[in-house]
Coordinates of C-alpha atoms in Angstrom, one line a residue:
M103 CA 65.8 103.5 126.2
L104 CA 65.5 99.8 124.8
L105 CA 68.6 97.9 124.6
V106 CA 68.8 94.2 123.1
L107 CA 71.6 92.1 123.1
S108 CA 72.2 89.0 121.0
S109 CA 74.7 86.6 119.6
I110 CA 75.6 87.6 116.1
E111 CA 74.4 83.9 115.1
D112 CA 71.0 84.6 116.2
A113 CA 70.8 88.2 114.8
F114 CA 72.1 87.0 111.6
A115 CA 69.5 84.3 111.5
L116 CA 66.9 87.1 111.2
S117 CA 68.6 88.7 107.9
H118 CA 66.3 86.7 105.6
N119 CA 63.8 89.4 106.6
L120 CA 65.8 92.2 105.2
D121 CA 65.4 93.9 101.8
T122 CA 67.6 92.5 99.2
S123 CA 69.4 95.7 98.9
Y124 CA 71.4 95.3 102.2
F125 CA 72.8 91.8 100.5
D126 CA 74.1 93.9 97.5
K127 CA 76.0 96.3 99.9
V128 CA 77.9 93.6 101.4
K129 CA 78.9 91.8 98.2
N130 CA 82.5 93.1 98.4
F131 CA 82.9 92.7 102.3
S132 CA 84.6 90.0 103.9
E133 CA 82.6 87.0 105.1
N134 CA 82.8 88.1 108.7
R135 CA 82.2 91.8 108.0
A136 CA 79.0 90.9 105.9
K137 CA 77.6 88.7 108.5
T138 CA 78.1 91.4 111.3
Y139 CA 76.6 93.9 109.3
L140 CA 73.6 92.1 108.2
A141 CA 73.2 90.9 111.9
G142 CA 73.2 94.4 113.1
R143 CA 70.5 95.5 110.4
A144 CA 68.6 92.4 111.0
L145 CA 68.3 92.9 114.8
L146 CA 67.7 96.6 114.4
Q147 CA 64.7 95.9 112.0
S148 CA 63.5 93.1 114.2
V149 CA 63.4 95.5 117.4
L150 CA 61.6 98.2 115.4
H151 CA 58.9 95.6 114.3
H152 CA 58.6 94.0 117.7
F153 CA 58.5 97.1 119.9
Y154 CA 57.6 100.0 117.4
S155 CA 55.3 98.1 115.0
I156 CA 57.4 99.4 112.2
E157 CA 57.5 96.7 109.6
S158 CA 60.7 97.2 107.6
L159 CA 63.9 98.9 108.2
P160 CA 63.7 102.6 107.5
N161 CA 66.1 104.4 105.3
I162 CA 69.5 105.0 106.9
K163 CA 71.8 107.9 106.1
K164 CA 74.9 109.1 107.9
T165 CA 76.1 112.6 109.2
E166 CA 79.0 114.2 108.0
K167 CA 81.0 112.7 110.7
G168 CA 79.7 109.3 109.8
K169 CA 77.1 108.5 112.4
P170 CA 74.1 106.7 111.1
F171 CA 70.6 107.6 111.7
F172 CA 67.2 107.2 110.3
D173 CA 66.0 109.5 107.5
D174 CA 62.5 110.5 108.7
V175 CA 61.5 112.3 105.8
A176 CA 62.2 109.4 103.2
S177 CA 61.1 106.8 105.4
N178 CA 58.1 108.0 107.4
P179 CA 57.2 111.7 106.8
C180 CA 54.3 111.4 109.4
R181 CA 56.3 110.0 112.3
K182 CA 59.4 110.9 114.1
L183 CA 61.6 107.6 114.1
P184 CA 63.8 106.7 117.3
F185 CA 67.4 107.4 117.5
F186 CA 69.6 104.2 117.4
N187 CA 73.1 103.0 117.8
I188 CA 74.8 99.4 117.3
S189 CA 77.7 97.9 118.7
H190 CA 79.5 94.4 118.4
S191 CA 82.5 92.6 119.7
R192 CA 83.5 89.1 118.9
K193 CA 80.2 87.0 118.9
A194 CA 78.0 89.4 120.5
I195 CA 75.9 92.5 119.3
G196 CA 73.9 95.1 120.9
V197 CA 71.1 97.5 119.5
A198 CA 69.9 100.5 121.3
V199 CA 66.8 102.6 120.4
S200 CA 65.5 105.8 122.1
S201 CA 63.6 108.9 121.7
Y202 CA 66.9 110.6 122.4
D203 CA 70.4 110.6 120.7
L204 CA 72.4 107.9 122.2
G205 CA 75.6 106.0 122.2
I206 CA 76.5 102.4 123.2
D207 CA 79.8 100.3 123.3
L208 CA 80.3 96.8 123.8
E209 CA 83.7 95.2 124.5
F210 CA 85.1 91.9 125.5
V211 CA 87.9 91.8 127.9
K212 CA 91.2 91.0 126.2
K213 CA 94.9 91.1 126.6
R214 CA 96.2 94.7 125.4
V215 CA 99.4 95.6 123.5
R216 CA 101.9 97.8 125.5
F217 CA 99.3 97.9 128.2
E218 CA 101.2 100.5 130.4
E219 CA 101.4 103.0 127.6
L220 CA 97.8 102.6 126.8
K221 CA 96.5 103.3 130.3
E222 CA 98.8 106.4 130.4
K223 CA 97.5 107.6 127.0
V224 CA 93.7 107.0 127.7
L225 CA 93.0 107.1 131.3
S226 CA 92.5 109.9 133.6
S227 CA 94.8 110.1 136.9
G228 CA 92.0 108.8 139.0
E229 CA 91.5 105.9 136.9
I230 CA 95.1 104.9 136.9
D231 CA 95.2 105.3 140.8
L232 CA 92.4 102.7 140.8
L233 CA 94.1 100.2 138.6
K234 CA 97.2 100.3 140.6
A235 CA 95.7 98.5 143.5
L236 CA 94.6 95.5 141.1
D237 CA 96.3 92.5 139.6
E238 CA 96.7 92.5 136.0
E239 CA 93.5 90.5 135.1
S240 CA 91.5 92.9 137.1
Q241 CA 93.3 95.8 135.6
L242 CA 92.2 94.5 132.1
K243 CA 88.5 94.2 133.2
E244 CA 88.5 97.7 134.6
F245 CA 90.2 99.2 131.6
T246 CA 87.8 97.5 129.2
A247 CA 85.1 99.2 131.4
F248 CA 86.9 102.6 131.0
W249 CA 87.2 102.2 127.5
T250 CA 83.5 101.4 126.8
I251 CA 82.6 104.6 128.8
R252 CA 84.7 106.8 126.2
E253 CA 83.6 104.9 123.1
S254 CA 80.1 105.3 124.0
L255 CA 80.3 108.9 124.2
L256 CA 82.2 109.3 121.0
K257 CA 79.5 107.5 119.3
L258 CA 76.9 109.9 121.0
S259 CA 78.7 112.7 119.7
G260 CA 79.4 111.1 116.3
F261 CA 83.2 111.9 116.6
G262 CA 85.7 109.0 116.1
L263 CA 88.8 107.9 118.4
A264 CA 90.4 111.1 117.3
H265 CA 88.6 112.6 120.2
L266 CA 89.6 110.0 122.7
E267 CA 91.7 112.1 124.8
K268 CA 89.2 114.8 125.0
V269 CA 86.9 112.8 127.2
K270 CA 87.7 113.8 130.7
V271 CA 86.7 111.4 133.4
D272 CA 86.5 112.6 137.1
V273 CA 86.3 109.4 139.1
A274 CA 86.1 111.0 142.5
N275 CA 83.0 113.2 141.6
A276 CA 81.6 110.7 139.1
K277 CA 81.4 113.1 136.4
I278 CA 82.6 113.2 132.9
S279 CA 83.6 116.3 130.8
Y280 CA 83.3 116.1 126.9
E281 CA 82.8 119.8 125.3
A282 CA 82.1 118.1 121.9
L283 CA 78.5 117.1 123.1
F284 CA 77.7 120.5 123.8
S285 CA 78.9 121.8 120.5
E286 CA 76.3 119.2 118.9
G287 CA 73.6 120.4 121.2
I288 CA 73.5 117.1 123.3
N289 CA 73.3 117.7 127.1
N290 CA 71.6 116.2 130.2
R291 CA 73.1 112.9 129.8
V292 CA 74.2 110.0 132.4
L293 CA 76.3 107.1 131.4
N294 CA 76.0 103.7 132.7
T295 CA 78.5 100.8 132.6
V296 CA 77.6 97.2 133.3
N297 CA 79.6 93.9 133.3
L298 CA 77.5 91.5 131.1
S299 CA 78.9 88.4 132.9
Q300 CA 76.1 89.0 135.3
Y301 CA 73.8 87.6 132.4
A302 CA 75.5 84.1 132.6
S303 CA 72.7 82.9 130.0
L304 CA 73.8 85.5 127.4
L305 CA 77.7 85.4 127.7
D306 CA 80.2 83.0 128.8
E307 CA 83.1 85.5 128.8
N308 CA 83.7 88.9 130.5
A309 CA 82.4 91.7 128.6
Y310 CA 81.5 95.3 129.4
L311 CA 78.6 97.6 128.1
S312 CA 78.3 101.3 128.5
Y313 CA 75.4 103.3 127.2
S314 CA 74.2 106.9 127.4
L315 CA 70.7 108.0 129.0
Y316 CA 69.0 111.0 128.9
Q317 CA 68.7 112.4 132.5
G318 CA 65.5 110.7 134.0
E319 CA 65.1 108.3 131.2
E320 CA 64.2 104.6 131.9
S321 CA 66.0 101.8 130.4
S322 CA 65.1 98.2 129.6
I323 CA 67.5 95.3 128.4
Y324 CA 66.4 92.6 126.5
K325 CA 68.1 89.4 124.9
L326 CA 67.3 87.8 121.6
D327 CA 66.7 84.2 122.1
K328 CA 66.5 82.6 118.5
D329 CA 63.8 84.8 117.5
K330 CA 62.2 85.7 120.9
F331 CA 62.7 88.9 123.1
I332 CA 63.2 87.9 126.6
K333 CA 63.5 90.9 129.3
L334 CA 66.3 90.6 131.5
A335 CA 66.4 91.7 135.3
S336 CA 67.8 95.3 135.7
P337 CA 71.5 95.1 135.7
K338 CA 73.8 95.9 138.4
I339 CA 75.5 99.2 137.4
N340 CA 79.4 99.2 137.9
Y341 CA 79.7 102.9 137.0
I342 CA 77.2 105.8 136.9
Y343 CA 78.6 109.0 135.5
S344 CA 76.9 112.3 134.8
V345 CA 78.2 114.1 131.7
N346 CA 78.8 117.9 131.4

């Protein structure tokens, strides 16, 4: 798996390379939504060009559940295109590509409305027990990590937040149960969660990133600096879960 992180500003600066049809799609978007959308598409196109020698962004379709994917037949009938996933939060954006279906989620730490209720609704008993020993600031950080774990799996499956409570996390055994993945024919996955503050040159605020990997799959993380891809050191992993 290849993961590229960027500021939305740097990614958007690449949007002049996109086909004009992408600008037509955002004519009725708000300014912020349009910028984020174009930044994601531009970063994805640049990643494909730099690492896969694919000149232009392939045609993108969506599954019945709304998950985007490359339309191989229309775009390149002679070559299987990679899977991809995009996530953004505030001023940052991430794009991941892989030979296997995947899901990523990027989230900045923030205050939560009705935090106690939210913890009870979203987290497993083991996760709640972990938070009890922490101060509020640390709880918000760990909750953000736990949230990205769920979001990345929901994005992997293609289902939305309606499935949030169906993701069962066993902290003690570092396992996650989410039956919808198997109904979609997705198995043999592990999930990593990292605190992106370890990359001080990339973000100046606390943020977490979770991403799924096929078992045994290697991963590389890059950052976009203006228009250059810079490989980052392997991250310290905060959580590693097997998914079954």
